[in-house]
mmCIF file of C-alpha atoms in Angstrom:
data_model
loop_
_atom_site.group_PDB
_atom_site.id
_atom_site.type_symbol
_atom_site.label_atom_id
_atom_site.label_comp_id
_atom_site.label_asym_id
_atom_site.label_seq_id
_atom_site.Cartn_x
_atom_site.Cartn_y
_atom_site.Cartn_z
ATOM 1 C CA MET A 29 36.268 39.069 -25.890
ATOM 2 C CA LEU A 30 32.934 40.367 -25.761
ATOM 3 C CA ASP A 31 33.417 38.158 -22.042
ATOM 4 C CA GLU A 32 36.665 40.227 -20.711
ATOM 5 C CA ALA A 33 35.489 43.594 -21.554
ATOM 6 C CA GLY A 34 31.222 42.417 -20.630
ATOM 7 C CA VAL A 35 29.600 43.302 -24.017
ATOM 8 C CA ASP A 36 26.723 41.990 -24.394
ATOM 9 C CA ILE A 37 25.766 42.214 -28.009
ATOM 10 C CA GLY A 38 27.701 42.744 -30.798
ATOM 11 C CA LEU A 39 27.011 44.049 -34.240
ATOM 12 C CA VAL A 40 28.505 42.892 -37.314
ATOM 13 C CA SER A 41 28.308 44.483 -40.421
ATOM 14 C CA ALA A 42 27.731 42.458 -43.862
ATOM 15 C CA HIS A 43 30.250 45.050 -46.278
ATOM 16 C CA THR A 44 28.814 45.167 -49.676
ATOM 17 C CA GLY A 45 30.841 46.608 -52.677
ATOM 18 C CA GLY A 46 33.736 48.612 -52.048
ATOM 19 C CA GLU A 47 37.382 47.092 -51.896
ATOM 20 C CA TRP A 48 35.323 44.198 -50.575
ATOM 21 C CA SER A 49 32.545 42.717 -49.372
ATOM 22 C CA ILE A 50 30.458 39.840 -46.974
ATOM 23 C CA ASP A 51 28.595 38.104 -47.881
ATOM 24 C CA TYR A 52 24.930 38.321 -46.130
ATOM 25 C CA GLU A 53 25.257 34.484 -45.495
ATOM 26 C CA TYR A 54 28.215 34.438 -43.871
ATOM 27 C CA VAL A 55 27.715 36.985 -41.330
ATOM 28 C CA ALA A 56 24.304 34.488 -40.585
ATOM 29 C CA GLU A 57 26.417 31.626 -40.670
ATOM 30 C CA MET A 58 28.890 33.784 -37.839
ATOM 31 C CA VAL A 59 25.509 34.686 -35.777
ATOM 32 C CA ALA A 60 24.485 31.172 -35.701
ATOM 33 C CA GLN A 61 26.944 30.697 -33.796
ATOM 34 C CA ALA A 62 26.362 32.559 -31.005
ATOM 35 C CA PRO A 63 22.603 33.641 -31.577
ATOM 36 C CA ASP A 64 22.371 35.201 -27.494
ATOM 37 C CA ARG A 65 25.342 37.932 -27.907
ATOM 38 C CA LEU A 66 25.710 38.327 -31.844
ATOM 39 C CA ARG A 67 22.845 40.789 -34.759
ATOM 40 C CA GLY A 68 23.710 40.649 -38.036
ATOM 41 C CA GLN A 69 23.679 44.072 -40.872
ATOM 42 C CA ALA A 70 23.288 43.800 -44.166
ATOM 43 C CA GLY A 71 25.322 46.520 -45.985
ATOM 44 C CA ILE A 72 23.825 47.861 -49.394
ATOM 45 C CA ASP A 73 24.903 48.865 -52.845
ATOM 46 C CA PRO A 74 22.887 52.342 -53.907
ATOM 47 C CA ARG A 75 23.985 50.553 -57.890
ATOM 48 C CA ASP A 76 21.837 47.876 -57.212
ATOM 49 C CA ILE A 77 18.722 49.455 -56.415
ATOM 50 C CA VAL A 78 16.064 46.745 -57.567
ATOM 51 C CA GLY A 79 18.827 44.103 -56.447
ATOM 52 C CA GLY A 80 19.936 45.265 -53.101
ATOM 53 C CA VAL A 81 15.955 46.098 -51.779
ATOM 54 C CA ARG A 82 15.052 42.369 -52.163
ATOM 55 C CA ARG A 83 18.096 41.658 -50.289
ATOM 56 C CA LEU A 84 17.472 43.792 -47.919
ATOM 57 C CA VAL A 85 14.898 42.420 -47.456
ATOM 58 C CA HIS A 86 15.221 39.163 -47.347
ATOM 59 C CA ALA A 87 17.841 39.555 -44.812
ATOM 60 C CA VAL A 88 16.107 40.620 -42.020
ATOM 61 C CA ARG A 89 12.772 38.751 -42.106
ATOM 62 C CA ASP A 90 14.786 35.647 -43.033
ATOM 63 C CA LEU A 91 18.607 35.738 -41.827
ATOM 64 C CA GLY A 92 17.427 38.396 -37.882
ATOM 65 C CA PHE A 93 19.432 41.273 -39.598
ATOM 66 C CA VAL A 94 19.017 43.885 -36.785
ATOM 67 C CA GLY A 95 20.117 46.429 -39.770
ATOM 68 C CA ALA A 96 21.628 48.192 -42.758
ATOM 69 C CA HIS A 97 24.788 49.526 -43.012
ATOM 70 C CA SER A 98 26.851 51.351 -45.898
ATOM 71 C CA TYR A 99 29.977 53.327 -46.930
ATOM 72 C CA PRO A 100 28.225 56.098 -49.120
ATOM 73 C CA HIS A 101 32.519 57.123 -49.900
ATOM 74 C CA TRP A 102 32.709 53.683 -51.926
ATOM 75 C CA PHE A 103 30.413 55.119 -54.473
ATOM 76 C CA GLY A 104 30.535 58.151 -54.848
ATOM 77 C CA LEU A 105 26.711 58.902 -53.914
ATOM 78 C CA ARG A 106 26.130 61.340 -51.590
ATOM 79 C CA PRO A 107 23.481 59.575 -48.132
ATOM 80 C CA ASP A 108 20.733 61.873 -49.833
ATOM 81 C CA ASP A 109 21.538 60.563 -53.652
ATOM 82 C CA ARG A 110 17.810 59.334 -54.765
ATOM 83 C CA ALA A 111 19.478 55.943 -55.671
ATOM 84 C CA TYR A 112 19.214 55.570 -51.301
ATOM 85 C CA TYR A 113 16.286 56.465 -50.870
ATOM 86 C CA PRO A 114 14.781 53.451 -51.784
ATOM 87 C CA PHE A 115 16.958 50.982 -49.187
ATOM 88 C CA TYR A 116 15.853 54.111 -46.717
ATOM 89 C CA ALA A 117 11.794 53.294 -47.364
ATOM 90 C CA THR A 118 12.806 49.543 -47.057
ATOM 91 C CA CYS A 119 13.770 50.169 -43.142
ATOM 92 C CA VAL A 120 11.569 52.557 -42.467
ATOM 93 C CA GLU A 121 8.801 49.939 -43.613
ATOM 94 C CA LEU A 122 10.972 46.654 -41.931
ATOM 95 C CA ASP A 123 11.628 48.601 -38.517
ATOM 96 C CA VAL A 124 15.206 48.925 -38.526
ATOM 97 C CA PRO A 125 18.589 51.098 -38.996
ATOM 98 C CA ILE A 126 20.906 51.899 -41.041
ATOM 99 C CA GLN A 127 23.713 52.808 -40.403
ATOM 100 C CA MET A 128 26.016 54.476 -42.742
ATOM 101 C CA GLN A 129 30.452 56.448 -42.903
ATOM 102 C CA ILE A 130 29.707 60.243 -42.618
ATOM 103 C CA GLY A 131 32.703 62.156 -42.562
ATOM 104 C CA LYS A 132 35.906 61.898 -44.732
ATOM 105 C CA ALA A 133 36.785 59.197 -46.359
ATOM 106 C CA TRP A 134 40.128 57.609 -45.271
ATOM 107 C CA GLN A 135 41.058 56.332 -49.113
ATOM 108 C CA THR A 136 43.571 58.488 -50.276
ATOM 109 C CA THR A 137 41.167 56.847 -54.125
ATOM 110 C CA LEU A 138 38.097 58.701 -52.822
ATOM 111 C CA ARG A 139 36.265 61.811 -52.633
ATOM 112 C CA SER A 140 34.700 62.079 -49.461
ATOM 113 C CA VAL A 141 31.365 62.691 -50.082
ATOM 114 C CA GLY A 142 29.964 62.241 -46.799
ATOM 115 C CA MET A 143 28.603 64.975 -45.515
ATOM 116 C CA PRO A 144 26.917 65.842 -42.276
ATOM 117 C CA ASP A 145 23.597 68.644 -44.073
ATOM 118 C CA ALA A 146 23.142 65.285 -47.063
ATOM 119 C CA VAL A 147 22.652 63.194 -43.824
ATOM 120 C CA ASP A 148 19.624 66.280 -41.964
ATOM 121 C CA GLN A 149 18.235 66.193 -45.688
ATOM 122 C CA VAL A 150 17.421 62.498 -44.903
ATOM 123 C CA ALA A 151 15.877 63.161 -41.833
ATOM 124 C CA ILE A 152 13.658 65.581 -43.404
ATOM 125 C CA ASP A 153 12.942 63.389 -46.554
ATOM 126 C CA PHE A 154 11.937 59.756 -43.624
ATOM 127 C CA PRO A 155 11.505 61.066 -40.373
ATOM 128 C CA GLY A 156 10.846 57.399 -39.539
ATOM 129 C CA LEU A 157 14.069 56.315 -40.338
ATOM 130 C CA ARG A 158 16.430 55.962 -36.876
ATOM 131 C CA ILE A 159 20.327 56.506 -38.935
ATOM 132 C CA VAL A 160 23.564 56.305 -37.255
ATOM 133 C CA CYS A 161 26.388 58.809 -38.922
ATOM 134 C CA LEU A 162 29.727 56.578 -37.505
ATOM 135 C CA HIS A 163 32.535 57.362 -37.460
ATOM 136 C CA THR A 164 32.058 60.450 -34.858
ATOM 137 C CA GLY A 165 31.505 62.552 -38.698
ATOM 138 C CA TYR A 166 35.305 63.230 -39.283
ATOM 139 C CA PRO A 167 36.748 66.025 -39.304
ATOM 140 C CA TRP A 168 32.893 67.831 -39.312
ATOM 141 C CA GLU A 169 32.257 66.876 -35.686
ATOM 142 C CA ARG A 170 31.029 69.951 -35.096
ATOM 143 C CA GLU A 171 28.198 69.872 -38.307
ATOM 144 C CA LEU A 172 27.423 66.626 -37.078
ATOM 145 C CA ILE A 173 26.551 67.220 -33.930
ATOM 146 C CA ALA A 174 24.118 70.109 -35.361
ATOM 147 C CA VAL A 175 22.574 68.462 -37.397
ATOM 148 C CA ALA A 176 21.720 65.616 -34.558
ATOM 149 C CA SER A 177 20.903 68.018 -31.514
ATOM 150 C CA LYS A 178 18.329 68.967 -35.003
ATOM 151 C CA GLN A 179 16.546 65.640 -35.911
ATOM 152 C CA PRO A 180 14.839 63.526 -33.249
ATOM 153 C CA ASN A 181 15.938 60.159 -36.120
ATOM 154 C CA VAL A 182 19.805 61.379 -36.483
ATOM 155 C CA PHE A 183 22.410 59.467 -33.626
ATOM 156 C CA ILE A 184 25.822 59.964 -33.829
ATOM 157 C CA GLY A 185 28.329 56.227 -34.150
ATOM 158 C CA ALA A 186 31.143 57.453 -31.936
ATOM 159 C CA ASP A 187 32.872 54.764 -33.720
ATOM 160 C CA SER A 188 36.420 54.203 -35.312
ATOM 161 C CA ILE A 189 38.117 57.402 -33.334
ATOM 162 C CA TYR A 190 40.145 56.149 -30.256
ATOM 163 C CA PRO A 191 38.129 57.472 -27.580
ATOM 164 C CA GLY A 192 40.581 59.211 -26.597
ATOM 165 C CA ASP A 193 40.905 61.305 -29.012
ATOM 166 C CA TRP A 194 37.220 62.908 -29.353
ATOM 167 C CA SER A 195 36.426 65.665 -30.656
ATOM 168 C CA PRO A 196 36.098 68.411 -27.370
ATOM 169 C CA ASP A 197 32.716 69.113 -28.908
ATOM 170 C CA LEU A 198 31.477 65.198 -28.974
ATOM 171 C CA ILE A 199 32.033 65.141 -25.267
ATOM 172 C CA ALA A 200 30.653 68.048 -24.771
ATOM 173 C CA TYR A 201 27.104 67.177 -26.954
ATOM 174 C CA LEU A 202 27.816 63.740 -24.611
ATOM 175 C CA THR A 203 27.433 65.768 -21.767
ATOM 176 C CA ASN A 204 24.887 68.014 -22.347
ATOM 177 C CA VAL A 205 21.571 68.083 -20.739
ATOM 178 C CA SER A 206 19.843 70.986 -21.929
ATOM 179 C CA PRO A 207 16.355 71.389 -22.125
ATOM 180 C CA GLN A 208 15.955 73.475 -25.083
ATOM 181 C CA GLU A 209 17.427 70.575 -26.984
ATOM 182 C CA VAL A 210 15.624 67.884 -29.215
ATOM 183 C CA MET A 211 17.796 65.189 -26.976
ATOM 184 C CA ALA A 212 19.544 65.163 -24.590
ATOM 185 C CA GLY A 213 23.335 64.335 -26.089
ATOM 186 C CA ARG A 214 23.967 61.295 -24.572
ATOM 187 C CA GLU A 215 20.955 59.628 -26.091
ATOM 188 C CA LYS A 216 22.212 60.307 -29.258
ATOM 189 C CA VAL A 217 25.808 58.633 -29.435
ATOM 190 C CA VAL A 218 26.179 55.018 -29.934
ATOM 191 C CA PHE A 219 29.223 53.226 -29.028
ATOM 192 C CA GLY A 220 30.664 50.721 -32.013
ATOM 193 C CA SER A 221 34.780 49.001 -31.344
ATOM 194 C CA ASN A 222 34.536 49.746 -35.239
ATOM 195 C CA TYR A 223 36.961 45.956 -34.808
ATOM 196 C CA PRO A 224 39.119 45.419 -35.958
ATOM 197 C CA ALA A 225 39.757 48.434 -37.961
ATOM 198 C CA LEU A 226 40.822 51.277 -36.095
ATOM 199 C CA SER A 227 43.439 52.051 -35.909
ATOM 200 C CA GLY A 228 46.447 49.402 -33.656
ATOM 201 C CA SER A 229 43.983 47.232 -34.045
ATOM 202 C CA PRO A 230 43.733 48.152 -29.391
ATOM 203 C CA ASP A 231 41.037 45.125 -28.552
ATOM 204 C CA ILE A 232 37.427 45.534 -27.370
ATOM 205 C CA PRO A 233 38.313 45.570 -23.382
ATOM 206 C CA GLU A 234 40.987 48.728 -23.862
ATOM 207 C CA LEU A 235 38.546 50.908 -25.771
ATOM 208 C CA ILE A 236 35.976 50.374 -22.766
ATOM 209 C CA ARG A 237 38.869 51.819 -20.530
ATOM 210 C CA THR A 238 39.063 53.854 -22.691
ATOM 211 C CA ILE A 239 36.176 55.288 -22.428
ATOM 212 C CA GLU A 240 35.605 54.212 -18.472
ATOM 213 C CA ALA A 241 38.964 57.154 -17.729
ATOM 214 C CA LEU A 242 36.987 59.868 -20.123
ATOM 215 C CA GLY A 243 34.587 61.197 -16.903
ATOM 216 C CA LEU A 244 31.751 61.136 -18.015
ATOM 217 C CA ASP A 245 28.921 59.440 -15.197
ATOM 218 C CA ALA A 246 27.621 56.811 -14.853
ATOM 219 C CA ILE A 247 24.271 57.471 -17.316
ATOM 220 C CA THR A 248 26.178 59.128 -19.885
ATOM 221 C CA ILE A 249 28.206 55.380 -19.565
ATOM 222 C CA ASP A 250 24.875 53.584 -19.860
ATOM 223 C CA HIS A 251 22.982 55.710 -22.818
ATOM 224 C CA LEU A 252 26.610 55.093 -24.191
ATOM 225 C CA LEU A 253 27.653 51.857 -24.562
ATOM 226 C CA SER A 254 23.831 49.898 -24.118
ATOM 227 C CA ALA A 255 20.547 52.109 -23.942
ATOM 228 C CA ASN A 256 20.732 53.489 -26.685
ATOM 229 C CA ALA A 257 22.226 50.851 -28.863
ATOM 230 C CA ARG A 258 19.344 48.631 -27.398
ATOM 231 C CA ARG A 259 16.838 51.551 -28.504
ATOM 232 C CA ILE A 260 18.084 51.870 -32.288
ATOM 233 C CA TYR A 261 17.992 48.923 -32.878
ATOM 234 C CA ARG A 262 15.776 47.100 -30.370
ATOM 235 C CA LEU A 263 18.151 44.676 -28.891
#
């Protein structure tokens, strides 16, 4: 599927906590089958700070993972809760980004805690932490764009929402090259397939074709699909 889509590298997350968990070792074994094509990411559970930090260090230093991943709604803790701060500090020390689901909780049983304003506080407290806000921030894309345009270390993950349904605000931000912004919008948004969790589970080649049909210029598409991910995740 990656070959058909023209994708060089895919990121595989080891989810931790919540409705399901995927062991770091399972992801490491998957990556080992295609080490030139896949990279692992370490799921974090803020309910186990000491043990979780140790596992994060192990994942990056020993297993070669390139980042951390969290779904705050599972734990009912906003991203600016102090329980996350040891993980953020560790990410800075290890020079890896953290990606977090920002926006509403999709499960009917979970309270939405992924608010964009919480990311603003984290970016202030950890200016050296690269933060990727997943799922476009839906339905608060405009608020998340305000944070990303303000903070140089905050990025938007354009995943989980079908590209044809991306908000006009996100499309406008992608095409914004105003010198008044910290960075051009196209330098702050990174594509993710969220495969196979996206509604209807379209395959990755279809998602790429949909993005290419959005009418974005070649430089913007290159940043969205390649350059930004390579820079953020040190690929």
